[in-house]
Amino acid sequence: MALTSFQDLLDASRRQPEPQRLLFVFARVELPEAATNAQRERAARGEGGHLSPSLCVDKAPEEVASFAALVEESATTGLPWDIVCVASLSGRAGVAPGTDEAAQPLRFMVNAINNGRVAEFAAFDREGNVLQFC
């Protein structure tokens, strides 16, 4: 299924046969300390740079009213971010995974993002636009 919006992701998570837990990793786009002018220009166009995770959270789909609500809640942390990567964790036998079960998959997500494997996740910019990574 191709996502066209964050709402598509929420709707799909709610339609799964087993209850889901959504995993969110908020990340900043960063440049190297000694970035070249070309690197800075690419970053200004929304290209290049690398992602540095700054915040992780897991939530049941019912706990996320909308993308705007997620952005508003993230603002209370005071941690800046540019992109949010999202994955889901499926429950078993009708029981949704809990926060304790989400800790290790969130660590795996952070490691994947640190290693540049962001295409494995749904991703959205701060305005809720779906992002595609090559």
PDB file of N, CA and C in Angstrom, residues 9-77:
ATOM      1  N   LEU A   9      -1.526   6.075   7.096  1.00  0.00           N
ATOM      2  CA  LEU A   9      -0.777   5.202   7.999  1.00  0.00           C
ATOM      3  C   LEU A   9      -1.625   4.843   9.212  1.00  0.00           C
ATOM      4  N   LEU A  10      -2.272   5.845   9.818  1.00  0.00           N
ATOM      5  CA  LEU A  10      -3.136   5.577  10.971  1.00  0.00           C
ATOM      6  C   LEU A  10      -4.276   4.629  10.602  1.00  0.00           C
ATOM      7  N   ASP A  11      -4.906   4.888   9.471  1.00  0.00           N
ATOM      8  CA  ASP A  11      -6.020   4.048   9.034  1.00  0.00           C
ATOM      9  C   ASP A  11      -5.562   2.612   8.802  1.00  0.00           C
ATOM     10  N   ALA A  12      -4.420   2.434   8.139  1.00  0.00           N
ATOM     11  CA  ALA A  12      -3.898   1.094   7.868  1.00  0.00           C
ATOM     12  C   ALA A  12      -3.566   0.367   9.170  1.00  0.00           C
ATOM     13  N   SER A  13      -3.001   1.082  10.136  1.00  0.00           N
ATOM     14  CA  SER A  13      -2.648   0.434  11.410  1.00  0.00           C
ATOM     15  C   SER A  13      -3.898  -0.030  12.148  1.00  0.00           C
ATOM     16  N   ARG A  14      -4.971   0.692  11.994  1.00  0.00           N
ATOM     17  CA  ARG A  14      -6.222   0.337  12.677  1.00  0.00           C
ATOM     18  C   ARG A  14      -6.967  -0.803  11.981  1.00  0.00           C
ATOM     19  N   ARG A  15      -6.635  -1.067  10.713  1.00  0.00           N
ATOM     20  CA  ARG A  15      -7.293  -2.141   9.959  1.00  0.00           C
ATOM     21  C   ARG A  15      -6.567  -3.481  10.064  1.00  0.00           C
ATOM     22  N   GLN A  16      -5.422  -3.524  10.687  1.00  0.00           N
ATOM     23  CA  GLN A  16      -4.658  -4.769  10.763  1.00  0.00           C
ATOM     24  C   GLN A  16      -5.404  -5.819  11.579  1.00  0.00           C
ATOM     25  N   PRO A  17      -5.212  -7.093  11.251  1.00  0.00           N
ATOM     26  CA  PRO A  17      -5.918  -8.147  11.981  1.00  0.00           C
ATOM     27  C   PRO A  17      -5.499  -8.244  13.453  1.00  0.00           C
ATOM     28  N   GLU A  18      -4.277  -7.864  13.752  1.00  0.00           N
ATOM     29  CA  GLU A  18      -3.799  -7.841  15.137  1.00  0.00           C
ATOM     30  C   GLU A  18      -3.593  -6.388  15.553  1.00  0.00           C
ATOM     31  N   PRO A  19      -3.824  -6.070  16.831  1.00  0.00           N
ATOM     32  CA  PRO A  19      -3.602  -4.693  17.292  1.00  0.00           C
ATOM     33  C   PRO A  19      -2.138  -4.293  17.107  1.00  0.00           C
ATOM     34  N   GLN A  20      -1.948  -3.038  16.824  1.00  0.00           N
ATOM     35  CA  GLN A  20      -0.614  -2.520  16.506  1.00  0.00           C
ATOM     36  C   GLN A  20      -0.103  -1.565  17.584  1.00  0.00           C
ATOM     37  N   ARG A  21       1.195  -1.368  17.591  1.00  0.00           N
ATOM     38  CA  ARG A  21       1.844  -0.314  18.374  1.00  0.00           C
ATOM     39  C   ARG A  21       2.689   0.444  17.362  1.00  0.00           C
ATOM     40  N   LEU A  22       2.523   1.750  17.285  1.00  0.00           N
ATOM     41  CA  LEU A  22       3.295   2.573  16.353  1.00  0.00           C
ATOM     42  C   LEU A  22       4.585   3.026  17.018  1.00  0.00           C
ATOM     43  N   LEU A  23       5.662   2.932  16.265  1.00  0.00           N
ATOM     44  CA  LEU A  23       6.988   3.311  16.753  1.00  0.00           C
ATOM     45  C   LEU A  23       7.434   4.547  15.986  1.00  0.00           C
ATOM     46  N   PHE A  24       7.785   5.598  16.708  1.00  0.00           N
ATOM     47  CA  PHE A  24       8.178   6.868  16.097  1.00  0.00           C
ATOM     48  C   PHE A  24       9.609   7.211  16.502  1.00  0.00           C
ATOM     49  N   VAL A  25      10.428   7.536  15.508  1.00  0.00           N
ATOM     50  CA  VAL A  25      11.764   8.074  15.773  1.00  0.00           C
ATOM     51  C   VAL A  25      11.830   9.422  15.066  1.00  0.00           C
ATOM     52  N   PHE A  26      11.946  10.463  15.858  1.00  0.00           N
ATOM     53  CA  PHE A  26      12.068  11.831  15.352  1.00  0.00           C
ATOM     54  C   PHE A  26      13.553  12.119  15.164  1.00  0.00           C
ATOM     55  N   ALA A  27      13.910  12.678  14.007  1.00  0.00           N
ATOM     56  CA  ALA A  27      15.326  12.888  13.697  1.00  0.00           C
ATOM     57  C   ALA A  27      15.554  14.277  13.116  1.00  0.00           C
ATOM     58  N   ARG A  28      16.759  14.750  13.332  1.00  0.00           N
ATOM     59  CA  ARG A  28      17.194  16.032  12.764  1.00  0.00           C
ATOM     60  C   ARG A  28      18.052  15.762  11.544  1.00  0.00           C
ATOM     61  N   VAL A  29      17.966  16.640  10.560  1.00  0.00           N
ATOM     62  CA  VAL A  29      18.867  16.577   9.412  1.00  0.00           C
ATOM     63  C   VAL A  29      20.083  17.406   9.786  1.00  0.00           C
ATOM     64  N   GLU A  30      21.248  16.768   9.720  1.00  0.00           N
ATOM     65  CA  GLU A  30      22.480  17.456  10.101  1.00  0.00           C
ATOM     66  C   GLU A  30      23.501  17.386   8.978  1.00  0.00           C
ATOM     67  N   LEU A  31      24.383  18.359   9.003  1.00  0.00           N
ATOM     68  CA  LEU A  31      25.513  18.397   8.073  1.00  0.00           C
ATOM     69  C   LEU A  31      26.794  18.185   8.862  1.00  0.00           C
ATOM     70  N   PRO A  32      27.855  17.734   8.192  1.00  0.00           N
ATOM     71  CA  PRO A  32      29.137  17.637   8.891  1.00  0.00           C
ATOM     72  C   PRO A  32      29.580  19.017   9.363  1.00  0.00           C
ATOM     73  N   GLU A  33      30.387  19.040  10.408  1.00  0.00           N
ATOM     74  CA  GLU A  33      30.866  20.316  10.944  1.00  0.00           C
ATOM     75  C   GLU A  33      31.562  21.159   9.884  1.00  0.00           C
ATOM     76  N   ALA A  34      32.335  20.511   9.049  1.00  0.00           N
ATOM     77  CA  ALA A  34      33.076  21.231   8.007  1.00  0.00           C
ATOM     78  C   ALA A  34      32.391  21.063   6.659  1.00  0.00           C
ATOM     79  N   ALA A  35      31.080  21.265   6.629  1.00  0.00           N
ATOM     80  CA  ALA A  35      30.316  21.082   5.393  1.00  0.00           C
ATOM     81  C   ALA A  35      30.766  22.076   4.331  1.00  0.00           C
ATOM     82  N   THR A  36      30.797  21.591   3.108  1.00  0.00           N
ATOM     83  CA  THR A  36      31.163  22.455   1.991  1.00  0.00           C
ATOM     84  C   THR A  36      29.969  23.320   1.604  1.00  0.00           C
ATOM     85  N   ASN A  37      30.219  24.332   0.803  1.00  0.00           N
ATOM     86  CA  ASN A  37      29.127  25.174   0.312  1.00  0.00           C
ATOM     87  C   ASN A  37      28.123  24.346  -0.479  1.00  0.00           C
ATOM     88  N   ALA A  38      28.611  23.395  -1.272  1.00  0.00           N
ATOM     89  CA  ALA A  38      27.719  22.541  -2.062  1.00  0.00           C
ATOM     90  C   ALA A  38      26.825  21.713  -1.140  1.00  0.00           C
ATOM     91  N   GLN A  39      27.390  21.190  -0.065  1.00  0.00           N
ATOM     92  CA  GLN A  39      26.588  20.425   0.898  1.00  0.00           C
ATOM     93  C   GLN A  39      25.528  21.311   1.547  1.00  0.00           C
ATOM     94  N   ARG A  40      25.907  22.516   1.904  1.00  0.00           N
ATOM     95  CA  ARG A  40      24.954  23.444   2.513  1.00  0.00           C
ATOM     96  C   ARG A  40      23.833  23.809   1.546  1.00  0.00           C
ATOM     97  N   GLU A  41      24.180  24.019   0.266  1.00  0.00           N
ATOM     98  CA  GLU A  41      23.174  24.348  -0.742  1.00  0.00           C
ATOM     99  C   GLU A  41      22.204  23.186  -0.933  1.00  0.00           C
ATOM    100  N   ARG A  42      22.736  21.951  -0.978  1.00  0.00           N
ATOM    101  CA  ARG A  42      21.861  20.772  -1.117  1.00  0.00           C
ATOM    102  C   ARG A  42      20.931  20.669   0.081  1.00  0.00           C
ATOM    103  N   ALA A  43      21.453  20.896   1.275  1.00  0.00           N
ATOM    104  CA  ALA A  43      20.629  20.811   2.484  1.00  0.00           C
ATOM    105  C   ALA A  43      19.533  21.868   2.461  1.00  0.00           C
ATOM    106  N   ALA A  44      19.845  23.048   1.952  1.00  0.00           N
ATOM    107  CA  ALA A  44      18.849  24.118   1.862  1.00  0.00           C
ATOM    108  C   ALA A  44      17.712  23.732   0.914  1.00  0.00           C
ATOM    109  N   ARG A  45      17.998  22.857  -0.064  1.00  0.00           N
ATOM    110  CA  ARG A  45      16.976  22.374  -1.000  1.00  0.00           C
ATOM    111  C   ARG A  45      16.266  21.125  -0.454  1.00  0.00           C
ATOM    112  N   GLY A  46      16.641  20.706   0.742  1.00  0.00           N
ATOM    113  CA  GLY A  46      16.027  19.508   1.323  1.00  0.00           C
ATOM    114  C   GLY A  46      16.668  18.225   0.855  1.00  0.00           C
ATOM    115  N   GLU A  47      17.902  18.313   0.385  1.00  0.00           N
ATOM    116  CA  GLU A  47      18.644  17.143  -0.090  1.00  0.00           C
ATOM    117  C   GLU A  47      19.910  17.001   0.740  1.00  0.00           C
ATOM    118  N   GLY A  48      20.380  15.797   0.858  1.00  0.00           N
ATOM    119  CA  GLY A  48      21.659  15.572   1.520  1.00  0.00           C
ATOM    120  C   GLY A  48      21.582  15.660   3.030  1.00  0.00           C
ATOM    121  N   GLY A  49      22.742  15.659   3.642  1.00  0.00           N
ATOM    122  CA  GLY A  49      22.835  15.635   5.085  1.00  0.00           C
ATOM    123  C   GLY A  49      22.646  14.223   5.600  1.00  0.00           C
ATOM    124  N   HIS A  50      22.668  14.069   6.891  1.00  0.00           N
ATOM    125  CA  HIS A  50      22.394  12.767   7.492  1.00  0.00           C
ATOM    126  C   HIS A  50      21.404  12.963   8.637  1.00  0.00           C
ATOM    127  N   LEU A  51      20.708  11.898   8.955  1.00  0.00           N
ATOM    128  CA  LEU A  51      19.706  11.974  10.015  1.00  0.00           C
ATOM    129  C   LEU A  51      20.313  11.574  11.342  1.00  0.00           C
ATOM    130  N   SER A  52      19.982  12.352  12.347  1.00  0.00           N
ATOM    131  CA  SER A  52      20.439  12.084  13.703  1.00  0.00           C
ATOM    132  C   SER A  52      19.200  11.974  14.602  1.00  0.00           C
ATOM    133  N   PRO A  53      18.883  10.753  15.069  1.00  0.00           N
ATOM    134  CA  PRO A  53      17.704  10.589  15.926  1.00  0.00           C
ATOM    135  C   PRO A  53      17.783  11.459  17.179  1.00  0.00           C
ATOM    136  N   SER A  54      16.659  12.084  17.521  1.00  0.00           N
ATOM    137  CA  SER A  54      16.645  12.942  18.704  1.00  0.00           C
ATOM    138  C   SER A  54      15.573  12.556  19.717  1.00  0.00           C
ATOM    139  N   LEU A  55      14.570  11.777  19.298  1.00  0.00           N
ATOM    140  CA  LEU A  55      13.463  11.443  20.194  1.00  0.00           C
ATOM    141  C   LEU A  55      12.780  10.180  19.695  1.00  0.00           C
ATOM    142  N   CYS A  56      12.440   9.282  20.611  1.00  0.00           N
ATOM    143  CA  CYS A  56      11.708   8.053  20.276  1.00  0.00           C
ATOM    144  C   CYS A  56      10.479   7.967  21.154  1.00  0.00           C
ATOM    145  N   VAL A  57       9.408   7.441  20.575  1.00  0.00           N
ATOM    146  CA  VAL A  57       8.188   7.225  21.351  1.00  0.00           C
ATOM    147  C   VAL A  57       7.382   6.122  20.676  1.00  0.00           C
ATOM    148  N   ASP A  58       6.637   5.387  21.491  1.00  0.00           N
ATOM    149  CA  ASP A  58       5.724   4.391  20.946  1.00  0.00           C
ATOM    150  C   ASP A  58       4.320   4.717  21.430  1.00  0.00           C
ATOM    151  N   LYS A  59       3.343   4.430  20.576  1.00  0.00           N
ATOM    152  CA  LYS A  59       1.953   4.750  20.899  1.00  0.00           C
ATOM    153  C   LYS A  59       1.027   3.749  20.222  1.00  0.00           C
ATOM    154  N   ALA A  60      -0.077   3.491  20.858  1.00  0.00           N
ATOM    155  CA  ALA A  60      -1.152   2.751  20.200  1.00  0.00           C
ATOM    156  C   ALA A  60      -1.760   3.686  19.160  1.00  0.00           C
ATOM    157  N   PRO A  61      -2.251   3.150  18.053  1.00  0.00           N
ATOM    158  CA  PRO A  61      -2.860   4.028  17.038  1.00  0.00           C
ATOM    159  C   PRO A  61      -3.960   4.923  17.600  1.00  0.00           C
ATOM    160  N   GLU A  62      -4.695   4.426  18.587  1.00  0.00           N
ATOM    161  CA  GLU A  62      -5.777   5.222  19.183  1.00  0.00           C
ATOM    162  C   GLU A  62      -5.247   6.423  19.957  1.00  0.00           C
ATOM    163  N   GLU A  63      -3.969   6.392  20.323  1.00  0.00           N
ATOM    164  CA  GLU A  63      -3.373   7.497  21.077  1.00  0.00           C
ATOM    165  C   GLU A  63      -2.885   8.627  20.178  1.00  0.00           C
ATOM    166  N   VAL A  64      -2.992   8.440  18.865  1.00  0.00           N
ATOM    167  CA  VAL A  64      -2.537   9.455  17.913  1.00  0.00           C
ATOM    168  C   VAL A  64      -3.758   9.971  17.165  1.00  0.00           C
ATOM    169  N   ALA A  65      -4.206  11.139  17.543  1.00  0.00           N
ATOM    170  CA  ALA A  65      -5.410  11.703  16.923  1.00  0.00           C
ATOM    171  C   ALA A  65      -5.149  12.165  15.495  1.00  0.00           C
ATOM    172  N   SER A  66      -3.965  12.734  15.266  1.00  0.00           N
ATOM    173  CA  SER A  66      -3.641  13.278  13.946  1.00  0.00           C
ATOM    174  C   SER A  66      -2.159  13.620  13.920  1.00  0.00           C
ATOM    175  N   PHE A  67      -1.675  13.962  12.733  1.00  0.00           N
ATOM    176  CA  PHE A  67      -0.279  14.377  12.633  1.00  0.00           C
ATOM    177  C   PHE A  67      -0.066  15.678  13.403  1.00  0.00           C
ATOM    178  N   ALA A  68      -1.013  16.586  13.301  1.00  0.00           N
ATOM    179  CA  ALA A  68      -0.894  17.865  14.022  1.00  0.00           C
ATOM    180  C   ALA A  68      -0.790  17.634  15.527  1.00  0.00           C
ATOM    181  N   ALA A  69      -1.557  16.686  16.052  1.00  0.00           N
ATOM    182  CA  ALA A  69      -1.488  16.379  17.485  1.00  0.00           C
ATOM    183  C   ALA A  69      -0.134  15.788  17.850  1.00  0.00           C
ATOM    184  N   LEU A  70       0.421  14.954  16.970  1.00  0.00           N
ATOM    185  CA  LEU A  70       1.741  14.373  17.211  1.00  0.00           C
ATOM    186  C   LEU A  70       2.814  15.467  17.231  1.00  0.00           C
ATOM    187  N   VAL A  71       2.733  16.392  16.298  1.00  0.00           N
ATOM    188  CA  VAL A  71       3.691  17.510  16.246  1.00  0.00           C
ATOM    189  C   VAL A  71       3.568  18.357  17.508  1.00  0.00           C
ATOM    190  N   GLU A  72       2.345  18.645  17.901  1.00  0.00           N
ATOM    191  CA  GLU A  72       2.124  19.459  19.102  1.00  0.00           C
ATOM    192  C   GLU A  72       2.696  18.768  20.335  1.00  0.00           C
ATOM    193  N   GLU A  73       2.448  17.475  20.459  1.00  0.00           N
ATOM    194  CA  GLU A  73       2.974  16.738  21.601  1.00  0.00           C
ATOM    195  C   GLU A  73       4.502  16.704  21.585  1.00  0.00           C
ATOM    196  N   SER A  74       5.094  16.542  20.402  1.00  0.00           N
ATOM    197  CA  SER A  74       6.558  16.503  20.311  1.00  0.00           C
ATOM    198  C   SER A  74       7.173  17.839  20.724  1.00  0.00           C
ATOM    199  N   ALA A  75       6.462  18.923  20.503  1.00  0.00           N
ATOM    200  CA  ALA A  75       6.975  20.244  20.864  1.00  0.00           C
ATOM    201  C   ALA A  75       7.175  20.381  22.366  1.00  0.00           C
ATOM    202  N   THR A  76       6.402  19.634  23.144  1.00  0.00           N
ATOM    203  CA  THR A  76       6.537  19.726  24.604  1.00  0.00           C
ATOM    204  C   THR A  76       7.867  19.174  25.102  1.00  0.00           C
ATOM    205  N   THR A  77       8.549  18.380  24.270  1.00  0.00           N
ATOM    206  CA  THR A  77       9.847  17.825  24.675  1.00  0.00           C
ATOM    207  C   THR A  77      10.964  18.855  24.564  1.00  0.00           C
TER     208      THR A  77
END
